[in-house]
PDB file of C-alpha atoms in Angstrom:
ATOM      1  CA  ASP H   1     112.378 105.650 137.788  1.00 66.00           C
ATOM      2  CA  THR H   2     114.337 105.327 134.547  1.00 71.00           C
ATOM      3  CA  ALA H   3     115.419 108.875 133.281  1.00 91.00           C
ATOM      4  CA  VAL H   4     115.914 108.205 129.929  1.00 95.00           C
ATOM      5  CA  SER H   5     114.486 104.778 129.224  1.00 95.00           C
ATOM      6  CA  GLN H   6     114.619 103.125 124.863  1.00 95.00           C
ATOM      7  CA  THR H   7     112.897 100.155 123.262  1.00 96.00           C
ATOM      8  CA  PRO H   8     113.855  97.704 122.806  1.00 96.00           C
ATOM      9  CA  LYS H   9     117.293  97.167 123.820  1.00 95.00           C
ATOM     10  CA  TYR H  10     117.852  94.379 121.723  1.00 97.00           C
ATOM     11  CA  LEU H  11     116.545  94.307 117.761  1.00 97.00           C
ATOM     12  CA  VAL H  12     117.558  91.253 115.109  1.00 97.00           C
ATOM     13  CA  THR H  13     115.947  91.822 112.708  1.00 97.00           C
ATOM     14  CA  GLN H  14     116.692  90.670 108.506  1.00 97.00           C
ATOM     15  CA  MET H  15     117.831  92.623 105.642  1.00 97.00           C
ATOM     16  CA  GLY H  16     115.147  95.003 104.222  1.00 97.00           C
ATOM     17  CA  ASN H  17     113.154  94.894 107.183  1.00 97.00           C
ATOM     18  CA  ASP H  18     111.787  98.796 108.109  1.00 97.00           C
ATOM     19  CA  LYS H  19     112.483  99.229 112.547  1.00 97.00           C
ATOM     20  CA  SER H  20     111.486 101.634 115.226  1.00 97.00           C
ATOM     21  CA  ILE H  21     113.567 101.524 117.839  1.00 98.00           C
ATOM     22  CA  LYS H  22     111.346 104.303 120.661  1.00 97.00           C
ATOM     23  CA  CYS H  23     113.106 106.991 123.478  1.00 97.00           C
ATOM     24  CA  GLU H  24     111.367 108.795 126.230  1.00 97.00           C
ATOM     25  CA  GLN H  25     112.653 110.320 128.731  1.00 96.00           C
ATOM     26  CA  ASN H  26     111.220 111.835 131.712  1.00 95.00           C
ATOM     27  CA  LEU H  27     114.041 114.663 133.032  1.00 93.00           C
ATOM     28  CA  GLY H  28     111.521 117.443 131.865  1.00 92.00           C
ATOM     29  CA  HIS H  29     115.015 117.763 129.253  1.00 92.00           C
ATOM     30  CA  ASP H  30     113.879 119.681 125.721  1.00 90.00           C
ATOM     31  CA  THR H  31     116.903 118.741 124.134  1.00 91.00           C
ATOM     32  CA  MET H  32     118.012 114.283 123.298  1.00 93.00           C
ATOM     33  CA  TYR H  33     120.320 112.789 120.449  1.00 93.00           C
ATOM     34  CA  TRP H  34     120.271 109.536 118.554  1.00 95.00           C
ATOM     35  CA  TYR H  35     123.371 108.612 118.355  1.00 95.00           C
ATOM     36  CA  LYS H  36     125.104 105.248 116.320  1.00 95.00           C
ATOM     37  CA  GLN H  37     127.576 102.962 117.726  1.00 96.00           C
ATOM     38  CA  ASP H  38     129.956 100.493 115.976  1.00 92.00           C
ATOM     39  CA  SER H  39     131.735  97.143 116.882  1.00 90.00           C
ATOM     40  CA  LYS H  40     134.849  99.530 117.203  1.00 89.00           C
ATOM     41  CA  LYS H  41     133.379 101.262 120.357  1.00 90.00           C
ATOM     42  CA  PHE H  42     132.759 104.502 118.143  1.00 91.00           C
ATOM     43  CA  LEU H  43     130.590 107.221 118.629  1.00 92.00           C
ATOM     44  CA  LYS H  44     129.139 109.572 116.096  1.00 91.00           C
ATOM     45  CA  ILE H  45     126.037 111.699 116.301  1.00 91.00           C
ATOM     46  CA  MET H  46     122.863 111.035 114.083  1.00 94.00           C
ATOM     47  CA  PHE H  47     119.925 113.492 114.901  1.00 92.00           C
ATOM     48  CA  SER H  48     119.336 116.355 117.938  1.00 90.00           C
ATOM     49  CA  TYR H  49     116.244 117.878 117.874  1.00 90.00           C
ATOM     50  CA  ASN H  50     115.554 119.645 120.475  1.00 87.00           C
ATOM     51  CA  ASN H  51     112.009 120.557 121.143  1.00 85.00           C
ATOM     52  CA  LYS H  52     110.503 118.528 118.792  1.00 83.00           C
ATOM     53  CA  GLU H  53     113.061 121.289 115.889  1.00 87.00           C
ATOM     54  CA  LEU H  54     115.582 119.005 114.300  1.00 89.00           C
ATOM     55  CA  ILE H  55     118.422 120.631 115.304  1.00 86.00           C
ATOM     56  CA  ILE H  56     121.595 117.983 113.991  1.00 84.00           C
ATOM     57  CA  ASN H  57     121.424 115.904 111.886  1.00 86.00           C
ATOM     58  CA  GLU H  58     124.906 114.770 110.652  1.00 86.00           C
ATOM     59  CA  THR H  59     124.984 112.826 107.245  1.00 78.00           C
ATOM     60  CA  VAL H  60     123.007 109.416 107.522  1.00 86.00           C
ATOM     61  CA  PRO H  61     121.463 108.109 104.662  1.00 90.00           C
ATOM     62  CA  ASN H  62     118.111 109.142 104.428  1.00 91.00           C
ATOM     63  CA  ARG H  63     116.581 105.348 105.653  1.00 95.00           C
ATOM     64  CA  PHE H  64     116.711 106.938 108.972  1.00 95.00           C
ATOM     65  CA  SER H  65     114.370 108.307 110.293  1.00 94.00           C
ATOM     66  CA  PRO H  66     114.280 110.635 113.031  1.00 94.00           C
ATOM     67  CA  LYS H  67     111.194 111.996 115.215  1.00 93.00           C
ATOM     68  CA  SER H  68     110.010 113.758 117.587  1.00 93.00           C
ATOM     69  CA  PRO H  69     106.375 114.173 119.014  1.00 91.00           C
ATOM     70  CA  ASP H  70     106.738 115.947 121.470  1.00 91.00           C
ATOM     71  CA  LYS H  71     110.233 116.721 123.979  1.00 89.00           C
ATOM     72  CA  ALA H  72     110.238 114.384 125.819  1.00 94.00           C
ATOM     73  CA  HIS H  73     109.943 111.435 122.954  1.00 95.00           C
ATOM     74  CA  LEU H  74     111.723 110.491 120.474  1.00 95.00           C
ATOM     75  CA  ASN H  75     111.701 107.746 117.733  1.00 96.00           C
ATOM     76  CA  LEU H  76     114.037 106.482 115.218  1.00 97.00           C
ATOM     77  CA  HIS H  77     113.195 104.256 111.912  1.00 97.00           C
ATOM     78  CA  ILE H  78     114.896 102.339 109.748  1.00 96.00           C
ATOM     79  CA  ASN H  79     113.651 101.456 106.237  1.00 96.00           C
ATOM     80  CA  SER H  80     115.444  98.847 103.909  1.00 97.00           C
ATOM     81  CA  LEU H  81     117.591  98.177 107.251  1.00 97.00           C
ATOM     82  CA  GLU H  82     121.261  96.714 106.282  1.00 96.00           C
ATOM     83  CA  LEU H  83     124.353  95.015 107.255  1.00 96.00           C
ATOM     84  CA  GLY H  84     125.682  97.772 107.371  1.00 94.00           C
ATOM     85  CA  ASP H  85     123.371  98.862 110.624  1.00 96.00           C
ATOM     86  CA  SER H  86     124.137  97.145 112.389  1.00 97.00           C
ATOM     87  CA  ALA H  87     125.513  98.509 115.588  1.00 96.00           C
ATOM     88  CA  VAL H  88     124.257  99.538 119.549  1.00 97.00           C
ATOM     89  CA  TYR H  89     121.608 103.293 119.164  1.00 97.00           C
ATOM     90  CA  PHE H  90     122.101 105.490 121.817  1.00 97.00           C
ATOM     91  CA  CYS H  91     119.319 108.004 122.116  1.00 96.00           C
ATOM     92  CA  ALA H  92     120.297 110.652 125.068  1.00 94.00           C
ATOM     93  CA  SER H  93     119.181 113.456 126.439  1.00 93.00           C
ATOM     94  CA  SER H  94     120.480 117.432 127.854  1.00 89.00           C
ATOM     95  CA  PHE H  95     119.388 120.386 128.843  1.00 84.00           C
ATOM     96  CA  ARG H  96     120.495 122.797 125.082  1.00 75.00           C
ATOM     97  CA  ALA H  97     123.511 123.919 126.632  1.00 63.00           C
ATOM     98  CA  LEU H  98     126.076 121.485 126.291  1.00 57.00           C
ATOM     99  CA  ASN H  99     127.299 122.231 129.116  1.00 62.00           C
ATOM    100  CA  THR H 100     124.867 120.313 131.219  1.00 70.00           C
ATOM    101  CA  GLU H 101     125.294 116.358 131.287  1.00 79.00           C
ATOM    102  CA  ALA H 102     123.597 114.408 129.302  1.00 87.00           C
ATOM    103  CA  PHE H 103     122.061 111.500 130.458  1.00 91.00           C
ATOM    104  CA  PHE H 104     122.139 108.522 127.614  1.00 94.00           C
ATOM    105  CA  GLY H 105     119.329 104.996 127.898  1.00 95.00           C
ATOM    106  CA  GLN H 106     120.472 101.924 128.259  1.00 94.00           C
ATOM    107  CA  GLY H 107     121.314 101.198 124.938  1.00 95.00           C
ATOM    108  CA  THR H 108     119.939  99.194 121.618  1.00 97.00           C
ATOM    109  CA  ARG H 109     121.709  96.517 119.652  1.00 96.00           C
ATOM    110  CA  LEU H 110     120.480  96.100 116.157  1.00 97.00           C
ATOM    111  CA  THR H 111     121.598  92.944 114.440  1.00 97.00           C
ATOM    112  CA  VAL H 112     121.086  92.425 111.060  1.00 97.00           C
ATOM    113  CA  VAL H 113     121.045  88.975 109.502  1.00 96.00           C
TER     114      VAL H 113
ATOM    115  CA  ALA G   1     138.519 121.159 112.818  1.00 73.00           C
ATOM    116  CA  GLN G   2     138.267 119.828 116.771  1.00 81.00           C
ATOM    117  CA  THR G   3     139.153 116.954 118.037  1.00 91.00           C
ATOM    118  CA  VAL G   4     139.554 114.438 121.289  1.00 96.00           C
ATOM    119  CA  THR G   5     142.482 112.331 120.772  1.00 97.00           C
ATOM    120  CA  GLN G   6     142.758 109.212 123.366  1.00 97.00           C
ATOM    121  CA  SER G   7     146.073 107.973 122.444  1.00 96.00           C
ATOM    122  CA  GLN G   8     145.223 105.086 124.997  1.00 96.00           C
ATOM    123  CA  PRO G   9     143.237 101.980 123.044  1.00 95.00           C
ATOM    124  CA  GLU G  10     143.562  99.822 126.290  1.00 97.00           C
ATOM    125  CA  MET G  11     145.322  99.931 130.010  1.00 97.00           C
ATOM    126  CA  SER G  12     145.061  98.570 133.243  1.00 97.00           C
ATOM    127  CA  VAL G  13     145.672  98.944 136.433  1.00 98.00           C
ATOM    128  CA  GLN G  14     146.427  96.251 140.015  1.00 98.00           C
ATOM    129  CA  GLU G  15     143.279  97.179 141.747  1.00 97.00           C
ATOM    130  CA  ALA G  16     143.829  99.049 144.544  1.00 97.00           C
ATOM    131  CA  GLU G  17     146.519 100.978 142.591  1.00 98.00           C
ATOM    132  CA  THR G  18     146.039 104.402 140.650  1.00 98.00           C
ATOM    133  CA  VAL G  19     146.063 105.315 136.835  1.00 98.00           C
ATOM    134  CA  THR G  20     146.176 108.085 135.514  1.00 98.00           C
ATOM    135  CA  LEU G  21     144.349 108.036 131.151  1.00 98.00           C
ATOM    136  CA  SER G  22     144.786 110.727 128.204  1.00 98.00           C
ATOM    137  CA  CYS G  23     143.163 113.003 126.586  1.00 98.00           C
ATOM    138  CA  THR G  24     144.260 115.818 124.009  1.00 98.00           C
ATOM    139  CA  TYR G  25     141.996 118.080 122.106  1.00 97.00           C
ATOM    140  CA  ASP G  26     141.967 120.407 119.553  1.00 95.00           C
ATOM    141  CA  THR G  27     140.314 123.986 119.353  1.00 92.00           C
ATOM    142  CA  SER G  28     140.273 126.883 118.808  1.00 91.00           C
ATOM    143  CA  GLU G  29     137.947 128.138 120.748  1.00 89.00           C
ATOM    144  CA  SER G  30     138.166 129.828 124.808  1.00 87.00           C
ATOM    145  CA  ASP G  31     134.628 128.868 126.422  1.00 89.00           C
ATOM    146  CA  TYR G  32     134.133 124.676 125.768  1.00 91.00           C
ATOM    147  CA  TYR G  33     133.358 122.070 127.365  1.00 92.00           C
ATOM    148  CA  LEU G  34     135.300 119.050 128.938  1.00 94.00           C
ATOM    149  CA  PHE G  35     133.593 115.047 130.561  1.00 95.00           C
ATOM    150  CA  TRP G  36     134.616 112.260 130.827  1.00 97.00           C
ATOM    151  CA  TYR G  37     132.431 109.107 130.445  1.00 97.00           C
ATOM    152  CA  LYS G  38     131.945 105.514 131.306  1.00 97.00           C
ATOM    153  CA  GLN G  39     130.778 102.758 129.468  1.00 96.00           C
ATOM    154  CA  PRO G  40     131.157  99.283 132.208  1.00 95.00           C
ATOM    155  CA  PRO G  41     130.019  95.570 130.623  1.00 91.00           C
ATOM    156  CA  SER G  42     126.004  96.932 130.385  1.00 89.00           C
ATOM    157  CA  ARG G  43     127.270  99.273 127.960  1.00 89.00           C
ATOM    158  CA  GLN G  44     125.560 101.590 129.946  1.00 89.00           C
ATOM    159  CA  MET G  45     127.384 105.680 128.889  1.00 93.00           C
ATOM    160  CA  ILE G  46     127.385 107.286 132.454  1.00 93.00           C
ATOM    161  CA  LEU G  47     128.826 110.511 133.287  1.00 93.00           C
ATOM    162  CA  VAL G  48     132.032 110.322 135.548  1.00 96.00           C
ATOM    163  CA  ILE G  49     134.063 113.751 135.188  1.00 95.00           C
ATOM    164  CA  ARG G  50     133.085 117.118 134.253  1.00 93.00           C
ATOM    165  CA  GLN G  51     135.488 120.320 133.775  1.00 94.00           C
ATOM    166  CA  GLU G  52     135.008 123.958 132.572  1.00 92.00           C
ATOM    167  CA  ALA G  53     137.282 125.088 130.215  1.00 92.00           C
ATOM    168  CA  TYR G  54     136.969 128.942 131.836  1.00 91.00           C
ATOM    169  CA  LYS G  55     137.414 127.028 135.479  1.00 90.00           C
ATOM    170  CA  GLN G  56     141.193 126.931 137.076  1.00 87.00           C
ATOM    171  CA  GLN G  57     141.064 124.472 139.856  1.00 93.00           C
ATOM    172  CA  ASN G  58     140.629 120.966 138.432  1.00 96.00           C
ATOM    173  CA  ALA G  59     137.872 118.382 138.659  1.00 95.00           C
ATOM    174  CA  THR G  60     137.550 116.220 141.606  1.00 96.00           C
ATOM    175  CA  GLU G  61     134.735 113.446 141.734  1.00 94.00           C
ATOM    176  CA  ASN G  62     135.306 110.825 144.885  1.00 96.00           C
ATOM    177  CA  ARG G  63     138.316 108.925 143.449  1.00 97.00           C
ATOM    178  CA  PHE G  64     137.824 110.784 140.084  1.00 98.00           C
ATOM    179  CA  SER G  65     139.986 113.920 139.290  1.00 97.00           C
ATOM    180  CA  VAL G  66     141.428 115.106 136.536  1.00 98.00           C
ATOM    181  CA  ASN G  67     144.247 117.388 135.092  1.00 97.00           C
ATOM    182  CA  PHE G  68     143.248 119.526 132.387  1.00 97.00           C
ATOM    183  CA  GLN G  69     145.542 121.570 131.055  1.00 96.00           C
ATOM    184  CA  LYS G  70     144.106 124.863 129.231  1.00 95.00           C
ATOM    185  CA  ALA G  71     147.529 125.956 127.157  1.00 94.00           C
ATOM    186  CA  ALA G  72     148.596 122.563 126.753  1.00 96.00           C
ATOM    187  CA  LYS G  73     145.079 120.674 125.676  1.00 96.00           C
ATOM    188  CA  SER G  74     145.502 118.696 128.131  1.00 97.00           C
ATOM    189  CA  PHE G  75     142.461 116.355 130.247  1.00 97.00           C
ATOM    190  CA  SER G  76     143.719 113.607 131.451  1.00 98.00           C
ATOM    191  CA  LEU G  77     141.301 111.500 134.571  1.00 98.00           C
ATOM    192  CA  LYS G  78     143.150 109.746 137.208  1.00 98.00           C
ATOM    193  CA  ILE G  79     141.418 107.288 138.550  1.00 98.00           C
ATOM    194  CA  SER G  80     143.050 106.342 142.638  1.00 98.00           C
ATOM    195  CA  ASP G  81     142.706 103.658 144.647  1.00 98.00           C
ATOM    196  CA  SER G  82     140.560 101.807 141.787  1.00 98.00           C
ATOM    197  CA  GLN G  83     138.373  98.668 141.771  1.00 97.00           C
ATOM    198  CA  LEU G  84     137.092  95.820 140.254  1.00 97.00           C
ATOM    199  CA  GLY G  85     134.124  97.992 139.319  1.00 96.00           C
ATOM    200  CA  ASP G  86     135.758 101.012 137.148  1.00 97.00           C
ATOM    201  CA  ALA G  87     137.014  98.372 133.966  1.00 97.00           C
ATOM    202  CA  ALA G  88     135.419  99.792 131.987  1.00 97.00           C
ATOM    203  CA  MET G  89     135.513 101.238 128.774  1.00 97.00           C
ATOM    204  CA  TYR G  90     136.222 105.452 129.154  1.00 98.00           C
ATOM    205  CA  PHE G  91     135.255 108.367 125.688  1.00 97.00           C
ATOM    206  CA  CYS G  92     136.725 111.634 126.674  1.00 97.00           C
ATOM    207  CA  ALA G  93     134.636 114.324 124.584  1.00 94.00           C
ATOM    208  CA  TYR G  94     134.256 118.292 124.071  1.00 93.00           C
ATOM    209  CA  GLY G  95     131.639 119.781 124.503  1.00 89.00           C
ATOM    210  CA  PRO G  96     132.011 123.476 122.264  1.00 85.00           C
ATOM    211  CA  ALA G  97     129.735 126.801 123.888  1.00 82.00           C
ATOM    212  CA  GLY G  98     126.714 127.713 122.942  1.00 75.00           C
ATOM    213  CA  ASN G  99     123.294 126.290 122.666  1.00 69.00           C
ATOM    214  CA  ASN G 100     122.814 123.409 119.912  1.00 67.00           C
ATOM    215  CA  ARG G 101     126.627 122.360 119.781  1.00 74.00           C
ATOM    216  CA  LYS G 102     127.778 118.855 119.261  1.00 83.00           C
ATOM    217  CA  LEU G 103     129.982 116.688 121.648  1.00 87.00           C
ATOM    218  CA  ILE G 104     132.870 115.463 119.403  1.00 90.00           C
ATOM    219  CA  TRP G 105     133.727 112.240 121.380  1.00 93.00           C
ATOM    220  CA  GLY G 106     136.968 110.272 121.733  1.00 96.00           C
ATOM    221  CA  LEU G 107     137.856 106.526 119.997  1.00 95.00           C
ATOM    222  CA  GLY G 108     138.237 105.632 123.983  1.00 96.00           C
ATOM    223  CA  THR G 109     140.951 103.742 126.498  1.00 97.00           C
ATOM    224  CA  SER G 110     139.150 100.353 127.759  1.00 97.00           C
ATOM    225  CA  LEU G 111     140.722 100.124 131.469  1.00 98.00           C
ATOM    226  CA  ALA G 112     140.360  96.364 133.115  1.00 98.00           C
ATOM    227  CA  VAL G 113     141.301  96.680 137.008  1.00 97.00           C
ATOM    228  CA  ASN G 114     143.250  93.198 137.486  1.00 97.00           C
ATOM    229  CA  PRO G 115     141.949  91.721 141.390  1.00 95.00           C
TER     230      PRO G 115
END
C-alpha cells in the first residue's frame, strides 16, 4: 500500500507544452504539499492545501496551478513549460500541525527539452 | 527570517564507523520542531528522526541520534555503526509550531559510506 503516490514518475516533454502531475495519499492526512527540488537538491515548497483550501502559495509563476478535488488528492498542472521547469517535483502530506511527520511521494522527474 | 544551515555539503564515513552531520538554525521562536530526512539515490524522502524543542532529551531511533542544543540552535545527527545503506543526502528541516506553517529546509549533506 503506497502512502503517497505520484504519477508519472518520469515526464519528458517539449517546451511550450502543458502537463499535469497527479498525487494521491491514503493516510487520512488533511494537508498536502508540492515541493520542487532543483538540480542542486534544494527543496522549495510551492503550494500547500488543507482540506482542499490553499494555505501556502509561494512565489511561483502562475503557469503552475494546483488543484485539490478532495483532501486525498492534489494535482499540479503546468502550462507553457520552460527549460527552467526541469526538476523533481515532490508531493507530500501530513496532518495540519507541523509537529507530525510529512510523508513524501517518490517524486516526478520532469525534463523539458 | 528563519534559516537552516548545513555547513557540510559532503561527508564520508567508513562502514561500521560513526559520523556526525551538523545543522544549525536561526529562529526567535521558542516552540518548534526539528527533523532529519534522508534521501537515498532512489530519491524517496524518508524521515529519520524528529525532535520537539520543548523536550530536553535528545531523540534516538536505533543507530540514529541527535544532539539538540537549544541555546546554541544546533541539531546534529549522529549515525552509529554506519552501513552502506546509509549513503544518501541528509536534510535538516525546521518546523515552527502552529498550523499552516511551512518547513524550512537546509541545503543537504551528501553522505558517502565507504566499504
